[in-house]
CSV table of C-alpha atoms in Angstrom, one decimal:
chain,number,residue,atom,x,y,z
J,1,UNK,CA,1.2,-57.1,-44.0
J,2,UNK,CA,2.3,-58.6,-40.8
J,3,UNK,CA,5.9,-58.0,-41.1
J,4,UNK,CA,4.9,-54.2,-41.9
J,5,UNK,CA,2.8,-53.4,-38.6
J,6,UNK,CA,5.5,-55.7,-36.6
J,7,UNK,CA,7.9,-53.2,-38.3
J,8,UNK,CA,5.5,-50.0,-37.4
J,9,UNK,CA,5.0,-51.1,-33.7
J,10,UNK,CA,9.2,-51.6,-33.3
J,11,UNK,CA,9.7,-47.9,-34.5
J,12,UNK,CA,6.9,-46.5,-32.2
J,13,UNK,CA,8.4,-48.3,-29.4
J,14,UNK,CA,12.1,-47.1,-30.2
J,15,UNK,CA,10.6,-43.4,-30.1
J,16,UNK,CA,8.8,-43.9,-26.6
J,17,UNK,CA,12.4,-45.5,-25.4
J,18,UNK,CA,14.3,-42.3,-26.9
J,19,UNK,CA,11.7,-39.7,-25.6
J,20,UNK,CA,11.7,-41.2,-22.3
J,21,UNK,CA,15.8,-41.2,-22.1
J,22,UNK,CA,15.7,-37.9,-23.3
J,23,UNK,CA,13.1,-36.6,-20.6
J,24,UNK,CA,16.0,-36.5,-17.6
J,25,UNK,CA,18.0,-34.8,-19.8
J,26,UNK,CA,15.4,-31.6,-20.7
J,27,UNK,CA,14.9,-31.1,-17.4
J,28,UNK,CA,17.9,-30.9,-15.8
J,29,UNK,CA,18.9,-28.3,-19.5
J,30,UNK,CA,15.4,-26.5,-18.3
J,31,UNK,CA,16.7,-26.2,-14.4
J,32,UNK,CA,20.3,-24.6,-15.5
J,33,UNK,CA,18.9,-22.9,-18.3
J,34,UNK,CA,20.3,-19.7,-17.2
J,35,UNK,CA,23.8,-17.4,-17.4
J,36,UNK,CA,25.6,-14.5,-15.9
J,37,UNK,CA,26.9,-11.9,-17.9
J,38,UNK,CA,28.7,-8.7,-17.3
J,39,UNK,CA,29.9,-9.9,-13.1
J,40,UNK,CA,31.8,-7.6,-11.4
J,41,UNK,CA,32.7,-6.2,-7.7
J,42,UNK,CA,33.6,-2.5,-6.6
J,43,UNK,CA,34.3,-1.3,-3.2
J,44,UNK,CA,31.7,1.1,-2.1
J,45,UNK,CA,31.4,3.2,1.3
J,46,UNK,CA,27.8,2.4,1.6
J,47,UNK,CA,24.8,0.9,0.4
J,48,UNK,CA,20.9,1.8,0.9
J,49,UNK,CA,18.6,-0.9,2.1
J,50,UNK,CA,14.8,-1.1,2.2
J,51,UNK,CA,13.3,-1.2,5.3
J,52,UNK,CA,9.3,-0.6,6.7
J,53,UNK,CA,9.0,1.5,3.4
J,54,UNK,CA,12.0,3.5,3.6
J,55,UNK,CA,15.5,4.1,2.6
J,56,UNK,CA,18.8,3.5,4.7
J,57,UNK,CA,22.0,4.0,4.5
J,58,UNK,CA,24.2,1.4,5.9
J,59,UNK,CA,28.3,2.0,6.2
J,60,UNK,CA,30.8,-0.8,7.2
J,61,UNK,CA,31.5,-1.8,10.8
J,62,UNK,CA,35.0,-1.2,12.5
J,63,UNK,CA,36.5,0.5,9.5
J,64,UNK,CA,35.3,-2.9,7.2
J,65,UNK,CA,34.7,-3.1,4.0
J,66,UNK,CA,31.8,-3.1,1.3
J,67,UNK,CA,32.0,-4.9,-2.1
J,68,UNK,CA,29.4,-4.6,-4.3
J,69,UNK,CA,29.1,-7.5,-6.7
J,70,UNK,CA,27.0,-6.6,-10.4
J,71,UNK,CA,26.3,-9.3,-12.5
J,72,UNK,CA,23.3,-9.1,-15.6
J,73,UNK,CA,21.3,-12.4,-14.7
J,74,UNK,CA,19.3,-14.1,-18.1
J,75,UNK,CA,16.9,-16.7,-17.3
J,76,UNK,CA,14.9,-18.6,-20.3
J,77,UNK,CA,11.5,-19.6,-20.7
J,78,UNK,CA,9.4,-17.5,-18.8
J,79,UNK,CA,12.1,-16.3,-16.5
J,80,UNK,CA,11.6,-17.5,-13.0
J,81,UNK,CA,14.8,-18.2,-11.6
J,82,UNK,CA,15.1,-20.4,-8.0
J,83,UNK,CA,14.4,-20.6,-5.1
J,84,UNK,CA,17.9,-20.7,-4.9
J,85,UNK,CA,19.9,-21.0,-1.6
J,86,UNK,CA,21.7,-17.5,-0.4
J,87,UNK,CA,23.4,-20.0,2.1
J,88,UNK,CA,26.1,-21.0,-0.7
J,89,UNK,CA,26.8,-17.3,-1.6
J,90,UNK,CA,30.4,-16.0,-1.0
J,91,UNK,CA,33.5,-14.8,-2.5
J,92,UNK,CA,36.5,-17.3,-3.3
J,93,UNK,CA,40.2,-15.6,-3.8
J,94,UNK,CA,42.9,-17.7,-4.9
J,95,UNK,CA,43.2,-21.1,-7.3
J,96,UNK,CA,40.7,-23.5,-3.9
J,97,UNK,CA,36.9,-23.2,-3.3
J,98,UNK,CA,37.5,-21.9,0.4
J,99,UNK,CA,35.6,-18.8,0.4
J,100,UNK,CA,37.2,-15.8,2.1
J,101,UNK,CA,35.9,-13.9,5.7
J,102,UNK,CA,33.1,-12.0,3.7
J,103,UNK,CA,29.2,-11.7,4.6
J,104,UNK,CA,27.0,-11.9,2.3
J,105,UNK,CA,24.8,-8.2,3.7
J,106,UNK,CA,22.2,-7.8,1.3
J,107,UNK,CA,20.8,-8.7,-2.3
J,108,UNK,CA,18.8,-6.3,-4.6
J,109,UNK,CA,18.7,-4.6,-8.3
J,110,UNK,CA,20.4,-1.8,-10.4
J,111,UNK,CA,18.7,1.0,-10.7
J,112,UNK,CA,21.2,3.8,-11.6
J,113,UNK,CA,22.3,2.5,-8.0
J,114,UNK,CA,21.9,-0.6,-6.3
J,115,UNK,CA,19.2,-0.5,-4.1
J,116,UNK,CA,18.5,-3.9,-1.5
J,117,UNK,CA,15.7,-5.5,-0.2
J,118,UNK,CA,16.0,-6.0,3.6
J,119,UNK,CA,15.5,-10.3,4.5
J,120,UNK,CA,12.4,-11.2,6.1
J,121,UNK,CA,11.4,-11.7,9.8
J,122,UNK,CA,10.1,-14.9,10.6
J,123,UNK,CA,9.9,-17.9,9.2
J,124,UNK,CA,7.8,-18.7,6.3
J,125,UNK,CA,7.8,-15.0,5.3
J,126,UNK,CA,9.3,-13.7,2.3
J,127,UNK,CA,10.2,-9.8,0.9
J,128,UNK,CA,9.5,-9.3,-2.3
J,129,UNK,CA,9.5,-5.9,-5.1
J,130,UNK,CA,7.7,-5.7,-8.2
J,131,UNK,CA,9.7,-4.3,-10.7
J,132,UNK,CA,7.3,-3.3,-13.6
J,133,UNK,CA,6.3,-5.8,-16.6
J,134,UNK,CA,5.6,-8.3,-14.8
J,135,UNK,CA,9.4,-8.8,-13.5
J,136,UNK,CA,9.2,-9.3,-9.9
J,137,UNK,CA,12.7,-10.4,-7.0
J,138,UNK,CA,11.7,-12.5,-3.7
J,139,UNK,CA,14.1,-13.2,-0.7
J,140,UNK,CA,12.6,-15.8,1.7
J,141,UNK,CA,12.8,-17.5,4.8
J,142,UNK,CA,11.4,-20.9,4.6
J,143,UNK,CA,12.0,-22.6,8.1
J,144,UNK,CA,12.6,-21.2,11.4
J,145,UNK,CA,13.3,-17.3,12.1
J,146,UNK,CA,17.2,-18.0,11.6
J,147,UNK,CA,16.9,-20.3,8.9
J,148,UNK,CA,18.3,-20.1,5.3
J,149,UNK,CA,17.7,-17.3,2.7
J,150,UNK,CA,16.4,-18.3,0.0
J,151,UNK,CA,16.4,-16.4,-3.7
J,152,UNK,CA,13.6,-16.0,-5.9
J,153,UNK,CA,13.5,-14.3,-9.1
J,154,UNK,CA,11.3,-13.4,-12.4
J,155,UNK,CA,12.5,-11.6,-15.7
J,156,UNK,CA,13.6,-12.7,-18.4
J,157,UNK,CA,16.5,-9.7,-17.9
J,158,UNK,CA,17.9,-8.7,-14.7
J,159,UNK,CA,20.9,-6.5,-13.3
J,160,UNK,CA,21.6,-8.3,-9.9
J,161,UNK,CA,23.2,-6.9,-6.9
J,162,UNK,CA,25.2,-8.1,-4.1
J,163,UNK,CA,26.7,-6.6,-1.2
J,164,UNK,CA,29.3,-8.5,0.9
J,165,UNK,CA,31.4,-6.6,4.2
J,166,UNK,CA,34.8,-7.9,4.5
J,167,UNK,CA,36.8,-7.1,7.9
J,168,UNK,CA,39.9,-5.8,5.8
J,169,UNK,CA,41.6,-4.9,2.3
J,170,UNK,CA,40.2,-7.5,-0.3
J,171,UNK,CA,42.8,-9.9,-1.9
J,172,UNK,CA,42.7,-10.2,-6.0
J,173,UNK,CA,41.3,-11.4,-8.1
J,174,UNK,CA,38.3,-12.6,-7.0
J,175,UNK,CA,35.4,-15.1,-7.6
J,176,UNK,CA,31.9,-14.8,-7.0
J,177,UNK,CA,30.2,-18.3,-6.0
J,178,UNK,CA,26.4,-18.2,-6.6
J,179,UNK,CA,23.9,-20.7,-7.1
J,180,UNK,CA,26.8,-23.4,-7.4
J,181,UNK,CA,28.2,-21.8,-9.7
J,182,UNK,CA,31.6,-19.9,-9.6
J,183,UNK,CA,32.1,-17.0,-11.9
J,184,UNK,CA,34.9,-14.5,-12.5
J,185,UNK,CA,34.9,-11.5,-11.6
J,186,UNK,CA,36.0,-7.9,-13.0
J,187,UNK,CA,37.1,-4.7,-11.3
J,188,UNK,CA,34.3,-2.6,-12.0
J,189,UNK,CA,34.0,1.1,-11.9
J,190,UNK,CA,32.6,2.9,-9.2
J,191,UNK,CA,28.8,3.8,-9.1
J,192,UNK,CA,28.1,7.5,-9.3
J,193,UNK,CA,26.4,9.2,-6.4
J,194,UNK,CA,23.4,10.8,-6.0
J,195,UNK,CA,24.2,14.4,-6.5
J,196,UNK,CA,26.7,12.9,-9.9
J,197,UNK,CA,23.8,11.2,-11.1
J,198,UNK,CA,21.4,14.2,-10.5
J,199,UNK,CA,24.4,17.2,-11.9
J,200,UNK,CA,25.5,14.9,-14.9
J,201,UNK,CA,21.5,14.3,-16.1
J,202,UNK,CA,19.2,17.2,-14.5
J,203,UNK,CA,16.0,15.3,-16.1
J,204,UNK,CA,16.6,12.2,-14.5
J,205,UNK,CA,17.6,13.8,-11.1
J,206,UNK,CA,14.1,13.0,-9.3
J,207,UNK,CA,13.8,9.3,-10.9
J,208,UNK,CA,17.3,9.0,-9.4
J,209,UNK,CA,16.9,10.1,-6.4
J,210,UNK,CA,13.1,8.7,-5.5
J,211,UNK,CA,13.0,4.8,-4.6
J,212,UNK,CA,12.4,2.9,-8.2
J,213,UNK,CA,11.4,-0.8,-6.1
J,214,UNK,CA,7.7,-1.0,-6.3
J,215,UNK,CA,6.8,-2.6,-2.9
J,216,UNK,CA,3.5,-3.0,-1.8
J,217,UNK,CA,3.3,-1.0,1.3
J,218,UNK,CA,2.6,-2.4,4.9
J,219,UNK,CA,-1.0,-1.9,5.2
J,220,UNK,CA,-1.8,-3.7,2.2
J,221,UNK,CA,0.5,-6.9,3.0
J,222,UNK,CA,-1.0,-6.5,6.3
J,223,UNK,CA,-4.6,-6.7,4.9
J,224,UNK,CA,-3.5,-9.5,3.1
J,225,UNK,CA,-2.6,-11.7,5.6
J,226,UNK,CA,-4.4,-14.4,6.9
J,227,UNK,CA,-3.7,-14.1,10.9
J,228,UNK,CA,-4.9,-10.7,10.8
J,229,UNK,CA,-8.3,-11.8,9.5
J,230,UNK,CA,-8.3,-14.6,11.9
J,231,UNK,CA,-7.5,-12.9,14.7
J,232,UNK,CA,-10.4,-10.4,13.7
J,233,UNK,CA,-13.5,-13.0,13.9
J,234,UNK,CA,-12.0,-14.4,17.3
J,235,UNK,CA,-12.3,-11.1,18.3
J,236,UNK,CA,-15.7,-10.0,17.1
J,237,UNK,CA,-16.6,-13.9,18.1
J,238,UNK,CA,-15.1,-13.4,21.9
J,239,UNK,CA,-16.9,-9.9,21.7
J,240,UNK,CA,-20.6,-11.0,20.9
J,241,UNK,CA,-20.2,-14.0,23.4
J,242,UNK,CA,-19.1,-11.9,26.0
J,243,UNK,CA,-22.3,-10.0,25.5
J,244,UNK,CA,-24.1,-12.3,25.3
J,245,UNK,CA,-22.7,-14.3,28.6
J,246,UNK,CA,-23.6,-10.9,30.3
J,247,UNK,CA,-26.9,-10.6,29.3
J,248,UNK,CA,-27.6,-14.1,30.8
J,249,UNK,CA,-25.3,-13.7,34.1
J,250,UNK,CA,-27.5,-10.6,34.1
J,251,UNK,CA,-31.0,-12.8,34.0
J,252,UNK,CA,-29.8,-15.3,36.5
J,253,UNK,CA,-29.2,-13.1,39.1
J,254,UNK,CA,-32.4,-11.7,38.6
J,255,UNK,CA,-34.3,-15.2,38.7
J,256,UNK,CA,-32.3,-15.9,41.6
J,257,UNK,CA,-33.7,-12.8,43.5
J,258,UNK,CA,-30.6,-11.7,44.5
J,259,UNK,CA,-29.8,-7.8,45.3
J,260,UNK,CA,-28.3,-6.7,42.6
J,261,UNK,CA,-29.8,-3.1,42.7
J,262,UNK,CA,-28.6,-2.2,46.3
J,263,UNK,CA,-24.6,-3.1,45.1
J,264,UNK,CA,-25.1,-1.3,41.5
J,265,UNK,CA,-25.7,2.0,43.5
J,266,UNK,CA,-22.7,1.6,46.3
J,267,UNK,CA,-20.4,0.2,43.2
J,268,UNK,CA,-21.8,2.1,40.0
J,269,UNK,CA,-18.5,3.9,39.1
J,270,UNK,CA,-16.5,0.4,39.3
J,271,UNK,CA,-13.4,1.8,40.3
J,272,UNK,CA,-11.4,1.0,43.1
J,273,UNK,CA,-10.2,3.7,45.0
J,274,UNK,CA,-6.3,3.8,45.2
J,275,UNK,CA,-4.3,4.6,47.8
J,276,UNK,CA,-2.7,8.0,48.8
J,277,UNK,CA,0.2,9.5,50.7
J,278,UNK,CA,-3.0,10.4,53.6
J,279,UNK,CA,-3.7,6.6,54.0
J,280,UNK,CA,-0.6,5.4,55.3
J,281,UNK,CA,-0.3,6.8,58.7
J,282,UNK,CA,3.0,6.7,60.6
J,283,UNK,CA,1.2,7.6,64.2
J,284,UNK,CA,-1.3,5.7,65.7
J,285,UNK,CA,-4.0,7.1,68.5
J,286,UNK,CA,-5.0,5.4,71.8
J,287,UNK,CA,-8.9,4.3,72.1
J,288,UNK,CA,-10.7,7.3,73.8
J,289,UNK,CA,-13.2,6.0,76.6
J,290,UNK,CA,-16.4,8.2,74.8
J,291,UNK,CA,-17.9,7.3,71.5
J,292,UNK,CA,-19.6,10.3,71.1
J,293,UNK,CA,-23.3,11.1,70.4
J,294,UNK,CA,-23.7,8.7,68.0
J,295,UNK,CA,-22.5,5.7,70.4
J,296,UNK,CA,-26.0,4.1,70.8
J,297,UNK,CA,-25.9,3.5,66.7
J,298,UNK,CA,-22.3,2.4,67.4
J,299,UNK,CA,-23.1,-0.4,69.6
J,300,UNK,CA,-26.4,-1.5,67.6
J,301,UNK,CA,-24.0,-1.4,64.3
J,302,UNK,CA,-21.8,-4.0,66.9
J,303,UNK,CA,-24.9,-6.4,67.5
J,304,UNK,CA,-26.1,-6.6,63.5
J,305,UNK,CA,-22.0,-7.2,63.0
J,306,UNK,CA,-22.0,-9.9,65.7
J,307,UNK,CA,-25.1,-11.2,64.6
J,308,UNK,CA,-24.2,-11.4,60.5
J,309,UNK,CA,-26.7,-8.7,59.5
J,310,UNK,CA,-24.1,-6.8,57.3
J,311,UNK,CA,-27.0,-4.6,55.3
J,312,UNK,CA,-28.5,-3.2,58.6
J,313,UNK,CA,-24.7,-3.0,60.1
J,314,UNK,CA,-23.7,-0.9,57.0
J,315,UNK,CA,-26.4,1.0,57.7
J,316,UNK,CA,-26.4,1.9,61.2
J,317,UNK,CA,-22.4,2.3,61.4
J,318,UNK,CA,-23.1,5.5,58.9
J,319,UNK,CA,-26.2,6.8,60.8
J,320,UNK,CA,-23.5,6.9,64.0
J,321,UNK,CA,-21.1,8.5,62.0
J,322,UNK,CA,-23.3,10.9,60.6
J,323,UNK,CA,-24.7,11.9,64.8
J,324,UNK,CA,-21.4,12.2,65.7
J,325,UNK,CA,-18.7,9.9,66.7
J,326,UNK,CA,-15.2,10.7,68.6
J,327,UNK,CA,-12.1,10.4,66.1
J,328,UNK,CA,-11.0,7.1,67.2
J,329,UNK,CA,-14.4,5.8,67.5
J,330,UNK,CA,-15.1,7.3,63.8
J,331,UNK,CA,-11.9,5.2,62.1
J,332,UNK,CA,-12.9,2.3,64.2
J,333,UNK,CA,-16.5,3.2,63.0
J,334,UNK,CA,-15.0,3.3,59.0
J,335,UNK,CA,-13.2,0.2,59.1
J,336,UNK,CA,-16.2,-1.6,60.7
J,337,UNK,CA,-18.4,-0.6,58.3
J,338,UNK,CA,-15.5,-1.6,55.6
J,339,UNK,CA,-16.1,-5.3,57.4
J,340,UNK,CA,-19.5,-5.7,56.8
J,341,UNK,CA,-20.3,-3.9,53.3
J,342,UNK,CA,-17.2,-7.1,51.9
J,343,UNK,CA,-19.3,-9.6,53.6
J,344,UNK,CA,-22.1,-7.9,51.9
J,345,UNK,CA,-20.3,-8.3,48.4
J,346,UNK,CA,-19.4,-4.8,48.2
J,347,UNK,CA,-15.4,-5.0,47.4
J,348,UNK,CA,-15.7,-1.2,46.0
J,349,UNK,CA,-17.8,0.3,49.0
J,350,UNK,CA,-15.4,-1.8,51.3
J,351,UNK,CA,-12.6,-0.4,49.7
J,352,UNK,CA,-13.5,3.1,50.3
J,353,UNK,CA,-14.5,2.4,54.1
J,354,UNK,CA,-10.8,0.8,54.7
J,355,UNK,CA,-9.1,3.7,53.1
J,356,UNK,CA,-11.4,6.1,54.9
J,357,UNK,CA,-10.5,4.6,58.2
J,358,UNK,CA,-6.8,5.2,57.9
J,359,UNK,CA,-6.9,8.4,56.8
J,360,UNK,CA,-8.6,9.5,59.8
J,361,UNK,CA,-6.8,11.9,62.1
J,362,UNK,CA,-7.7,9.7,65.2
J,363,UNK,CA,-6.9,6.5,63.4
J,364,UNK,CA,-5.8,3.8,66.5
J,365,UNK,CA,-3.4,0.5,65.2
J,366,UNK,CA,-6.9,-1.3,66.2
J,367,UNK,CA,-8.6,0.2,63.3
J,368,UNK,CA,-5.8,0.4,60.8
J,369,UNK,CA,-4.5,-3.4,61.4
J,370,UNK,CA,-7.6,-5.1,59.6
J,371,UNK,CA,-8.4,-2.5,57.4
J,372,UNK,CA,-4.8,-2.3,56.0
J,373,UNK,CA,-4.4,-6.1,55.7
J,374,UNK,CA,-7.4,-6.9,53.9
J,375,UNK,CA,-7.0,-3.6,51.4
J,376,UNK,CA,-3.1,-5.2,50.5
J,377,UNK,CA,-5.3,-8.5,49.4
J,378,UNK,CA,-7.7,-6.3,47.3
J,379,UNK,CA,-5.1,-4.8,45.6
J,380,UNK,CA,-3.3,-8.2,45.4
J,381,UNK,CA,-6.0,-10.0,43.7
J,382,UNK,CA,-6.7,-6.7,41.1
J,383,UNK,CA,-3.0,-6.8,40.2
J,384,UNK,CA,-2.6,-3.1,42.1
J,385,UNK,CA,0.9,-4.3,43.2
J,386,UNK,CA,2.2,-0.9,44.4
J,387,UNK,CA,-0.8,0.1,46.1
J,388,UNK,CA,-0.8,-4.0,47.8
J,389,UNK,CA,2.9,-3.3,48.6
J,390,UNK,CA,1.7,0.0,50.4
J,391,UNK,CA,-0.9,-1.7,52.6
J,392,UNK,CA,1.6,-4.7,53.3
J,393,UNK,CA,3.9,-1.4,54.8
J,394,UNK,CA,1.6,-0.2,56.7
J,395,UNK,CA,0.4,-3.6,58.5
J,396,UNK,CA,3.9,-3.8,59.4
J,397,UNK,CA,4.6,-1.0,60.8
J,398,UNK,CA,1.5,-1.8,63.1
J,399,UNK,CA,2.5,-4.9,63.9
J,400,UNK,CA,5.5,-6.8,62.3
J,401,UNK,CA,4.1,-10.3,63.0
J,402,UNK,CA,1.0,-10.0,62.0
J,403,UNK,CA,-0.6,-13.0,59.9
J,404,UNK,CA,-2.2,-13.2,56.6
J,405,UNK,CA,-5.7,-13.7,56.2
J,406,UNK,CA,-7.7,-16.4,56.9
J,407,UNK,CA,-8.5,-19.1,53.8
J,408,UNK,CA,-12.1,-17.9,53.9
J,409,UNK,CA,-11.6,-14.3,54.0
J,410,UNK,CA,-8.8,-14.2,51.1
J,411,UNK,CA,-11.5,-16.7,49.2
J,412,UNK,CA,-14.1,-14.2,49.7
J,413,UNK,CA,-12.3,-11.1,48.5
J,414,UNK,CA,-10.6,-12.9,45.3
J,415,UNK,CA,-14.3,-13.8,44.2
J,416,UNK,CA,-15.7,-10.5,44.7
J,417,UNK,CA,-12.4,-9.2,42.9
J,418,UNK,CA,-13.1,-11.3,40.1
J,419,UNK,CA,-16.9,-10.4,40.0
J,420,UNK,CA,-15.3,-6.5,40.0
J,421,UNK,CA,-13.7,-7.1,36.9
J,422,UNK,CA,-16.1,-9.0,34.9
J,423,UNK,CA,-18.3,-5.8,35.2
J,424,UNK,CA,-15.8,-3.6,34.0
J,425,UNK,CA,-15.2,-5.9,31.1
J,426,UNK,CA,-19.1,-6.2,30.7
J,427,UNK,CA,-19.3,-2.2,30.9
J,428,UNK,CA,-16.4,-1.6,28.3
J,429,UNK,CA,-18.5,-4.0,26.2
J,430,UNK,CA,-21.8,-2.2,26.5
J,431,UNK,CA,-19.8,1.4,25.9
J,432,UNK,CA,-18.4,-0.5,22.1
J,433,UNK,CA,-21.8,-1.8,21.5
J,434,UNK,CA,-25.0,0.4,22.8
């Protein structure tokens, strides 16, 4: 009884030993468990490629020339077939391995034509075509944007095509190296056109003609893709935030009792005016010695400047203006009030007082010098650079050596430029969501 269960336990461990030799060997039959049949290579004048959904034609470069390799490729098993490298894909001539001056172009399937899948963009991408019955062909990339192609097949059955371009006549015979493999190849006939195909069988004509690659189109792969949903909630999250961040900028101010009302009304449109061919003047007028009948506003709106009371120096500066003020005291009365409504926090109204001021007809370099410098660092903080580059002109002209701004001044108007657009963003907001 002993000797008969020793004798059982030998034999089960001789089959474990002989199954676990014999594993290596399955899988390396299962790996190369495929075959090309039928190979062979034909000059053609052109091929048509896939790309964004359509068809192209594509003809050699500098009088070149196309060969079209056919081959029937038979995979076992449940057909898949690679990734296999595209890198090692080439055409050998003579009794060495040392492939001749021909590049590899394309790769796609019979259909009374060859018909090629353009390689994907990017890395980690792939193109792929269904081709009915559950057969499907892949190209990939699988590292960086120029990395190597890689090929990817699945049927059990498939007519294979290859396009190579070769700078001048092709030498015979020739080899065609794929997937480490090198097969022989034949002369093969060459593929009837379009109208042949169509005048030879009149029923098949539209089948011939229309694309036979079943490729999902570019809204559905787009749909499909995980950036584009990504990128959607980081929108609609940066959307309800910035709302939401508005709303509460909007209750702080209020809290903080600050005038937000009096600005909304001199800045409701939120658009900064831009400059014209009538705000750069070329001539500059001499200070007259008589303001005008509005020169007892005029000096008051000078004492509430002096004295930092920009709301009541808005103010008074357009009750002069509205009396009646000389032309060069009205510019100098515009660019004034320009000064105090931007101390006031008024980049808009200030904006429109500057460019009123130097399109008046009595316009002096007095007026025009401040107004025109601090409009050039508006439009400089807005990103208006050929409307800044205007203003810089016209300072200038005025005066060559004239300085920039002062720290606190350029400070001032690249706060109240970025307070500007935050409004417009929050107002673009409120028009998407009411």
């Amino acid at each position: 009884m002993k000797t008969k269960h020793l004798l059982r336990h030998a034999v089960t461990a001789l089959l474990l030993l002989a199954s676990i030799a014999a594993l290596p060997a399955e899988q390396e039959q299962a790996e190369n468990d495929w075959q090309i049949d039928n190979a062979t290579v034909t000059e053609v004048p052109f091929f048509k490629q896939l790309i964004d959904g359509q068809w192209f034609e594509r003809r050699p470069r500098n009088r070149g020339t196309f060969l079209e390799v056919r081959a029937t490729l038979k995979v076992a098993g449940d057909g898949s077939f690679g990734p296999s490298s595209l890198a090692t894909a080439g055409l050998l001539a003579g009794p060495g391995d040392v492939p001749i001056g021909a590049e590899l172009l394309a790769v796609g399937v019979v259909r009374t034509n060859c018909l090629y899948l353009r390689a994907p963009i990017g890395a980690g991408n792939e193109t792929f075509a269904k081709l009915g019955a559950g057969s499907e062909i892949a190209i990939l990339r699988e590292s960086d944007a120029n990395g190597p192609l890689f090929l990817r097949t699945r049927a059990p059955s498939l007519e294979l095509c290859m396009v190579f371009e070769l700078p001048d006549t092709p030498p015979a015979p020739l080899r065609w190296r794929f997937a480490e493999r090198t097969i022989p190849l034949a002369v093969g006939t060459r593929p009837p056109t379009e109208s042949e195909a169509a005048a030879s069988d009149p029923l098949d004509s539209a089948a011939s003609l229309a694309p036979s690659l079943s490729v999902p189109p570019l809204w559905r792969r787009a749909i499909s893709s995980p950036l584009l949903w990504t990128a959607l909630v980081l929108a609609a999250l940066a959307l309800v935030g910035g709302v939401a961040l508005q709303r509460l900028w909007r209750r702080h101010r209020l809290a903080n009792g600050t005038r937000s009302g009096s600005h909304a009304d001199s800045s409701s449109a939120l658009d900064i005016p831009r400059v014209s061919a009538a705000h750069q003047p070329t001539r500059f007028a001499s200070v007259e010695p008589e303001a005008g009948a509005g020169h007892l506003q005029f000096h008051d709106a000078m004492a509430a400047l002096r004295l930092g009371d920009w709301e009541r120096a808005n103010a008074v500066f357009g009750e002069a203006i509205a009396v009646g003020l000389t032309p060069t005291f009205e510019a100098g009365a515009w660019s004034l009030r320009g000064e105090a409504m931007l101390n006031d926090g008024d980049l808009v109204g200030a904006a429109t007082c500057f460019l009123r001021a130097l399109s008046s007809p009595g316009v002096t370099a007095e007026a025009a010098l401040p107004a025109a410098s601090q409009l050039a660092a508006i439009y400089r903080q807005l990103r208006l650079r050929r409307d800044a580059v205007k203003m810089e002109d016209v300072r200038a002209r005025i005066n060559p050596f004239a300085g920039d701004l002062g720290p606190q001044r350029l400070e001032l108007i690249a706060s109240l430029a970025r307070e500007l657009k935050h409004k417009k963003r929050t107002r673009m907001l409120a028009r998407l969501i009411p």
